[in-house]
Short mmCIF file of C-alpha atoms and ligand atoms in Angstrom, two decimals:
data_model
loop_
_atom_site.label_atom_id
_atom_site.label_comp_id
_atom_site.label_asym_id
_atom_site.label_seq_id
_atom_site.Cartn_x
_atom_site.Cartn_y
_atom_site.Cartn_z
CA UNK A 157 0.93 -13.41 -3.40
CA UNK A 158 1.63 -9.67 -2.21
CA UNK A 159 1.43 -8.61 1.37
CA UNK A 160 0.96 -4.81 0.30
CA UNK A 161 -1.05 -3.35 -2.15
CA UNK A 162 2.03 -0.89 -4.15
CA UNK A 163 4.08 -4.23 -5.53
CA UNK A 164 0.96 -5.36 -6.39
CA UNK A 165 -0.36 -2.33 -8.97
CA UNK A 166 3.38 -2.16 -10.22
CA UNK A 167 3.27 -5.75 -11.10
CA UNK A 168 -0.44 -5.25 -13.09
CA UNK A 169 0.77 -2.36 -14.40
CA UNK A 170 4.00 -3.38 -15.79
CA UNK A 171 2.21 -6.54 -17.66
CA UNK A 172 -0.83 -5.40 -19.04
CA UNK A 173 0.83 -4.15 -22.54
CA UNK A 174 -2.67 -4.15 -24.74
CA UNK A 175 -3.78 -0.65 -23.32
CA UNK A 176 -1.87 2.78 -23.35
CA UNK A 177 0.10 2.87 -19.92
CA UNK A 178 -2.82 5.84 -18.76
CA UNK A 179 -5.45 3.68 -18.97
CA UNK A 180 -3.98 0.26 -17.60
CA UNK A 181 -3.11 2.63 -14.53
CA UNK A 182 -6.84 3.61 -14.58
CA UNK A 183 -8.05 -0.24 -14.63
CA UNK A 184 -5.39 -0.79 -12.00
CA UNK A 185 -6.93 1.36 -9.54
CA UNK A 186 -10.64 -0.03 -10.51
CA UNK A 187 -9.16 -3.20 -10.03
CA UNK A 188 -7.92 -2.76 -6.57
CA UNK A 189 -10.38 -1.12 -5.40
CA UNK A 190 -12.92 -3.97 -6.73
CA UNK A 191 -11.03 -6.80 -5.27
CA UNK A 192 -9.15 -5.45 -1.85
CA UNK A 193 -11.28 -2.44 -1.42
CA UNK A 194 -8.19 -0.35 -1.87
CA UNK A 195 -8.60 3.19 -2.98
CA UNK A 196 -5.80 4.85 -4.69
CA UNK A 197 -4.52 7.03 -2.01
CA UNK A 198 -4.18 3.30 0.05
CA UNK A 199 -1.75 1.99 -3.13
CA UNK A 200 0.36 5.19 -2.94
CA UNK A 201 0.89 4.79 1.10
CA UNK A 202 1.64 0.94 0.23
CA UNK A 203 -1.41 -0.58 2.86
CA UNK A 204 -1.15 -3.71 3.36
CA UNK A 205 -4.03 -5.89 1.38
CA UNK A 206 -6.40 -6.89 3.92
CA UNK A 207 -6.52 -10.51 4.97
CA UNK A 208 -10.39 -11.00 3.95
CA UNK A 209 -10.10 -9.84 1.07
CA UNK A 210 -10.71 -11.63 -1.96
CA UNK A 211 -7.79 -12.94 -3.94
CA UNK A 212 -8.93 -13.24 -7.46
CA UNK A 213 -5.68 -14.85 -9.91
CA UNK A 214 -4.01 -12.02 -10.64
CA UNK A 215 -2.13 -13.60 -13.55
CA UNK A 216 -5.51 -14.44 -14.95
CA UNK A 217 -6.72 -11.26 -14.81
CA UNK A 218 -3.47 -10.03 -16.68
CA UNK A 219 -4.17 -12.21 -19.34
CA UNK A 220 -8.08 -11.73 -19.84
CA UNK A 221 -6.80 -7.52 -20.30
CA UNK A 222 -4.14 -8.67 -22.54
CA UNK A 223 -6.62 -10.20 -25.35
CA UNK A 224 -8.17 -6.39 -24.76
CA UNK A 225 -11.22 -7.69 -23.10
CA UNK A 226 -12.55 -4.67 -21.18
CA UNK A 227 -11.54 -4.28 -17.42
CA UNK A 228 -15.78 -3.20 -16.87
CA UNK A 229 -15.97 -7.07 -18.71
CA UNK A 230 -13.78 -8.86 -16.15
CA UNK A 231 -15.08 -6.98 -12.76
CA UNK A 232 -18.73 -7.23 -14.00
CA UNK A 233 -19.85 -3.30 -13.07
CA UNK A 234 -18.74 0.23 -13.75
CA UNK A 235 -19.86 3.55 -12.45
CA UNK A 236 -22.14 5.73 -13.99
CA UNK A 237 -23.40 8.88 -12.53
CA UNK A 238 -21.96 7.87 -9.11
CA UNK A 239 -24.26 4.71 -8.94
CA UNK A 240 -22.63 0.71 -9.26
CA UNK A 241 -24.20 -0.42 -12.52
CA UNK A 242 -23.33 -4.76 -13.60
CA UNK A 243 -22.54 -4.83 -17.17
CA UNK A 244 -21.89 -7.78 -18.91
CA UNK A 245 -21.32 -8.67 -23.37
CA UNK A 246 -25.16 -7.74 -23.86
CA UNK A 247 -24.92 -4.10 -23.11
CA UNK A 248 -22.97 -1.03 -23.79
CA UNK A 249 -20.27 0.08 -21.55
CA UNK A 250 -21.76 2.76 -19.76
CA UNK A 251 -19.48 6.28 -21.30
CA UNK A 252 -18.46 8.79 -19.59
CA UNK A 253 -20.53 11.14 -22.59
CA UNK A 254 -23.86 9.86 -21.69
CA UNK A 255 -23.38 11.52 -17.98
CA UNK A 256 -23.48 14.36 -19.72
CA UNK A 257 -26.93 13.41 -21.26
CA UNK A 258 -28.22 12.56 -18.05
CA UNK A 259 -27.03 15.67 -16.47
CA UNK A 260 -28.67 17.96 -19.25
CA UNK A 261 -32.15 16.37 -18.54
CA UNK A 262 -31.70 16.62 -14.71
CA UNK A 263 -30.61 20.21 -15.29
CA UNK A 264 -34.16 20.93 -17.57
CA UNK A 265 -36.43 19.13 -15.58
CA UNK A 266 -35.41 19.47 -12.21
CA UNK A 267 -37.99 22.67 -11.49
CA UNK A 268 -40.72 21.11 -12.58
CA UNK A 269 -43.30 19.81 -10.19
CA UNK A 270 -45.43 17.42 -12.24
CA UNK A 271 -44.72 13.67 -12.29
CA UNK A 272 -42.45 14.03 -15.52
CA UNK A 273 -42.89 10.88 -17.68
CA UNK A 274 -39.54 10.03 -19.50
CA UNK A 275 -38.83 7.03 -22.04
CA UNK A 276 -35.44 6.62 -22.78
CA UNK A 277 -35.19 4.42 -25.94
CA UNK A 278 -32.27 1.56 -26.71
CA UNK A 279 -32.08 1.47 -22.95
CA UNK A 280 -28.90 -1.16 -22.68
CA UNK A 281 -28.00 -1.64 -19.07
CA UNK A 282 -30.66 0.92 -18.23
CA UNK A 283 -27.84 3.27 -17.05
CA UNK A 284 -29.68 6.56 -18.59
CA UNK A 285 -33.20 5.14 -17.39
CA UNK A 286 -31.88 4.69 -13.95
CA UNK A 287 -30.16 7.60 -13.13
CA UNK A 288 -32.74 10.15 -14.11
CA UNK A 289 -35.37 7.76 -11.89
CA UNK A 290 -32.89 7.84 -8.80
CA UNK A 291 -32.25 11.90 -9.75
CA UNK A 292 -35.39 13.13 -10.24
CA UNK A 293 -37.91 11.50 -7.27
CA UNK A 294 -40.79 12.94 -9.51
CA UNK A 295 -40.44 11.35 -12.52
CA UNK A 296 -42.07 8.30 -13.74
CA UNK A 297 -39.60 6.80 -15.90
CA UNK A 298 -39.62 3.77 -19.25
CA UNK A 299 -36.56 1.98 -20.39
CA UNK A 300 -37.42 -0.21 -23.93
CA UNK A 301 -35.17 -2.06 -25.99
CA UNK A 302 -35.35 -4.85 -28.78
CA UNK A 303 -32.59 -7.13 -26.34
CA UNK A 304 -34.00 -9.60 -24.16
CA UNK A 305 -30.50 -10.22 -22.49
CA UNK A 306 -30.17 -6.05 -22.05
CA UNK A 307 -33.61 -6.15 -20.59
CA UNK A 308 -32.59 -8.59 -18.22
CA UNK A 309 -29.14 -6.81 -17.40
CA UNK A 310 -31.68 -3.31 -16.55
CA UNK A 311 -33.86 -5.25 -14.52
CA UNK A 312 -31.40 -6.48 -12.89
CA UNK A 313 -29.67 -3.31 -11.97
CA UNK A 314 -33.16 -1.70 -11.11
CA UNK A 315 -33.37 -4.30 -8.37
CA UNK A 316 -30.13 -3.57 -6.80
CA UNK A 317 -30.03 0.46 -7.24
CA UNK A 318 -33.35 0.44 -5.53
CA UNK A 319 -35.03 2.03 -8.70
CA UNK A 320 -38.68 1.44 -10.36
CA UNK A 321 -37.98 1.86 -13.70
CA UNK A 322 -40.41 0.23 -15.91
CA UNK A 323 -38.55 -1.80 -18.59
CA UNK A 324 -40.30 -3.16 -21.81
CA UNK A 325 -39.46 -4.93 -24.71
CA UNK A 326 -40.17 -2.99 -28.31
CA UNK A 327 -38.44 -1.80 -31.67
CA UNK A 328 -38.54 1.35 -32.18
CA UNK A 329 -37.64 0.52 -35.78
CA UNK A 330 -40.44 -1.99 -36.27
CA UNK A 331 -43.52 -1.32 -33.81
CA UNK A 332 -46.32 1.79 -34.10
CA UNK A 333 -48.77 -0.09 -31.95
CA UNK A 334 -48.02 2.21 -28.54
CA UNK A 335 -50.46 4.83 -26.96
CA UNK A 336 -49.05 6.93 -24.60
CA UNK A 337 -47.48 10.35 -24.06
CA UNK A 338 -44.37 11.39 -22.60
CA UNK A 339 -42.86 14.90 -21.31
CA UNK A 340 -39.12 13.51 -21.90
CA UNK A 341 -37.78 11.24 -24.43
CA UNK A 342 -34.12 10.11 -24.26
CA UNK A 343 -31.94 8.12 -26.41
CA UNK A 344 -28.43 6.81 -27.05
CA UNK A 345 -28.83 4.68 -30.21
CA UNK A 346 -26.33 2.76 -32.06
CA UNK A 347 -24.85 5.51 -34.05
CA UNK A 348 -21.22 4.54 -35.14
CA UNK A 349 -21.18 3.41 -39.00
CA UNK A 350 -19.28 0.57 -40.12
CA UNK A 351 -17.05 2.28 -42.01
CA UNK A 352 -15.34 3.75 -38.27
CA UNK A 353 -14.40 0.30 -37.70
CA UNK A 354 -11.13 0.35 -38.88
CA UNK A 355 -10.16 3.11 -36.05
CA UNK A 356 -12.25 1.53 -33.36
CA UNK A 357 -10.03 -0.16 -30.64
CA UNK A 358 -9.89 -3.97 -30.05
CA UNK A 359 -11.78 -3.95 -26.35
CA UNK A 360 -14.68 -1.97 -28.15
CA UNK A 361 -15.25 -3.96 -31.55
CA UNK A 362 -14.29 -6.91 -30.53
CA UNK A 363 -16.35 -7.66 -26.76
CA UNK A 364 -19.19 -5.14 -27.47
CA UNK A 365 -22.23 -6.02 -28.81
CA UNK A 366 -22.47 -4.62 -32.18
CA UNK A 367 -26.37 -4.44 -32.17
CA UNK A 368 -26.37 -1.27 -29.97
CA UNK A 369 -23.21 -0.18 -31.43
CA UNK A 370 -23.62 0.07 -35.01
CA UNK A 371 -25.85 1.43 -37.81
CA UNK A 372 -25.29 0.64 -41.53
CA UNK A 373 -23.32 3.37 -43.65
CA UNK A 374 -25.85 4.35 -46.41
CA UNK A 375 -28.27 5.40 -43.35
CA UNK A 376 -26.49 6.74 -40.20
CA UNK A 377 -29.51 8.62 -38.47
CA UNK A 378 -32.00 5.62 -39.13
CA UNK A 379 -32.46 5.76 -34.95
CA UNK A 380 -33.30 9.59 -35.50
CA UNK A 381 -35.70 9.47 -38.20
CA UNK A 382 -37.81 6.81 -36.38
CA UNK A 383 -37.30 8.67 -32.78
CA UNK A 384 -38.57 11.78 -34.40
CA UNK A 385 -41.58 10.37 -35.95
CA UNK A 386 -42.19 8.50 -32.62
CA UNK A 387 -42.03 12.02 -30.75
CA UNK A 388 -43.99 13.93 -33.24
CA UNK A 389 -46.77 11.12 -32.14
CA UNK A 390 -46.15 10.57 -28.22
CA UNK A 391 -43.99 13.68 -27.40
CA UNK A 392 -45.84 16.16 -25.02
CA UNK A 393 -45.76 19.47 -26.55
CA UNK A 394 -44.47 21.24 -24.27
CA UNK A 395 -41.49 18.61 -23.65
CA UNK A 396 -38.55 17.66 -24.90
CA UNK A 397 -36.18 14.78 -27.07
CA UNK A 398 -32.74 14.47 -25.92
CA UNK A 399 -30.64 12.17 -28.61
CA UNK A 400 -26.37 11.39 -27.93
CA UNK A 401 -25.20 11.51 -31.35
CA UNK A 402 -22.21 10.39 -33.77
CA UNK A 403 -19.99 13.61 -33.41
CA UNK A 404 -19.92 13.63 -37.33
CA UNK A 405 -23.80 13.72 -37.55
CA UNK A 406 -24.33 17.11 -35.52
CA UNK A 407 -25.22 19.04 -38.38
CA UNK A 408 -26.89 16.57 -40.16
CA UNK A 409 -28.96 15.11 -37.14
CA UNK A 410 -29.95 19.11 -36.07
CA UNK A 411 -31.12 18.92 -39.67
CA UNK A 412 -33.34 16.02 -39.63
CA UNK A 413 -35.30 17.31 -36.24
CA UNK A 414 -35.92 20.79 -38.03
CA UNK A 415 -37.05 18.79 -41.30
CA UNK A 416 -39.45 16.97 -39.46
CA UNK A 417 -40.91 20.58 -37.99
CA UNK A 418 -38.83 20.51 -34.41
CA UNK A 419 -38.19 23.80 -32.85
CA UNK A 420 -35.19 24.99 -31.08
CA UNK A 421 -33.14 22.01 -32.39
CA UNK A 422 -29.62 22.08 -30.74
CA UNK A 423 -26.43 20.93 -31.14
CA UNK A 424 -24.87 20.65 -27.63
CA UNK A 425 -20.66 19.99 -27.20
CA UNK A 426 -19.61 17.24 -24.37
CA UNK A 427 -16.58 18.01 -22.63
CA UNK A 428 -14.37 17.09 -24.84
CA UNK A 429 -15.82 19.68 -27.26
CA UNK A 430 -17.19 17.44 -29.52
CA UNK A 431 -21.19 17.73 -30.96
CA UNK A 432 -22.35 14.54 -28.61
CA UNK A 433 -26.40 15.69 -28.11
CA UNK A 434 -29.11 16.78 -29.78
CA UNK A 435 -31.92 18.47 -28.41
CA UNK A 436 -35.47 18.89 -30.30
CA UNK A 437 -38.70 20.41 -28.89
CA UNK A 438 -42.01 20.03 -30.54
CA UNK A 439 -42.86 23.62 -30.05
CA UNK A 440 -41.20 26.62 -28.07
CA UNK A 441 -42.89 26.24 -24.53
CA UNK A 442 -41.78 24.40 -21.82
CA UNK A 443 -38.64 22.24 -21.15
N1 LIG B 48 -19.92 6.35 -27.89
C1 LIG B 48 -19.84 4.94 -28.15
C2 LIG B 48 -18.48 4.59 -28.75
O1 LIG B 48 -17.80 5.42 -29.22
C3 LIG B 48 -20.95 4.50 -29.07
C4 LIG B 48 -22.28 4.69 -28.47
C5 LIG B 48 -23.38 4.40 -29.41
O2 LIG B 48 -23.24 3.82 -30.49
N2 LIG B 48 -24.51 4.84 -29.04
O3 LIG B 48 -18.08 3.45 -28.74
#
């Protein structure tokens, strides 16, 4: 037991040995601030941890990090865009990248006055799908995906972020039987080929779900050749498709959109320079 919250973080971050010593810091502070509602500037001035707070077994907690199981995994919730989203094994991690997705489309779309209808395929937690509804009060906004567990995990977080996202179940891969038209359609599909593996880390591959991690080798933009079709059918024209991408696949995904008659296809850099969106528009109005 620790009377003050300093000991405490040097003790986690002196035994959790399965991440580099930058991150366990990082999952330290989440940690803390989870548990005791410390905040880091509270651990450097050595506060005292707060009688009601909770007092989770530290040791256990040690342990769970040790086998690599994610820190997001063992508090149940991460931030995304500044809002609490749960996570749990069903859904992706929300990353730090797909802010930057979310930020582009707020950026585009903010001006506009219309109710803005935007789908966001493969919707996971329903971290993109929720964020642009709590961003952009005008917009009416879809979140689909083939999981019935991740469907359950957005709902879920819907409920508690206060946000009216409509979430359905459908494969894009399988299913042409929709009728509808949207101004904005977003995606982060599985997009890392099995052949990465080898230099993915343990917390990732191994408590991830591979279904909305992975696509097979011999066909790495399978998720972009059936988003484009779906958008040359249900995209508004004046609208636009906004796609995270493998940052191998840049070239190659930019490719596909112009093959399939997109204008204005770009390749956009996230900030650690690397090609992480594309962005395709049907003609070269609008968005
Ligand atoms: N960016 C994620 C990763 O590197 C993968 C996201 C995805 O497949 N859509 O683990």
């Amino acid at each position: 037991m620790y009377a003050s919250a300093k000991p405490l973080f040097d003790h986690i971050v002196k035994n959790v040995t399965a991440y580099p010593p930058k991150e366990v810091r990082a999952m330290a502070f989440m940690l803390m601030e989870h548990y005791l509602r410390l905040r880091n500037v509270d651990i450097m001035v050595d506060k005292p941890i707060p009688a009601n707070a909770s007092h989770p077994d530290w040791e256990v907690i040690i342990a769970r990090l040790n086998q690599s199981e994610p820190v997001q995994h063992i508090i149940g919730a991460t931030y995304f865009c500044g809002l609490e989203f749960k996570v749990s094994p069903s859904v992706l991690i929300p990353r730090p990248e797909t802010e930057e997705l979310v930020r582009l489309v707020v950026k585009d779309c903010f001006w506009d006055e219309e109710p803005v209808k935007i789908l966001d395929i493969g919707t996971g937690s329903g971290c993109i799908a929720i964020a642009l509804d709590r961003f952009m009060s005008f917009a009416k906004v879809w979140g689909w995906d083939v999981s019935d567990d991740a469907l359950a995990m957005a709902q879920e977080n819907a409920r508690e972020l206060l946000s009216e996202v409509t979430f359905e179940k459908y494969d894009i891969l399988r299913e042409n039987t929709f009728e509808g038209q949207f101004d904005c359609v977003v995606s982060n599909p599985p997009y890392v080929t099995y052949a990465e593996q080898n230099s993915m880390e343990p917390n990732v591959l191994r408590f991830e779900p591979h279904l909305a991690l992975f696509v097979e080798d011999e066909d790495p933009l399978l998720f972009y050749r059936a988003i484009a079709d779906f958008c040359l059918k249900h995209l508004n024209p004046k609208g636009a498709c906004y796609v995270e991408i493998n940052e191998q696949f840049g070239s190659a995904t930019k490719q596909l959109f112009e093959e399939k008659g997109f204008q204005k296809v770009q390749v956009i850099q996230d900030l650690s320079g690397k090609d992480r969106i594309v962005k395709a528009k049907l003609t070269q109005e609008g968005l």
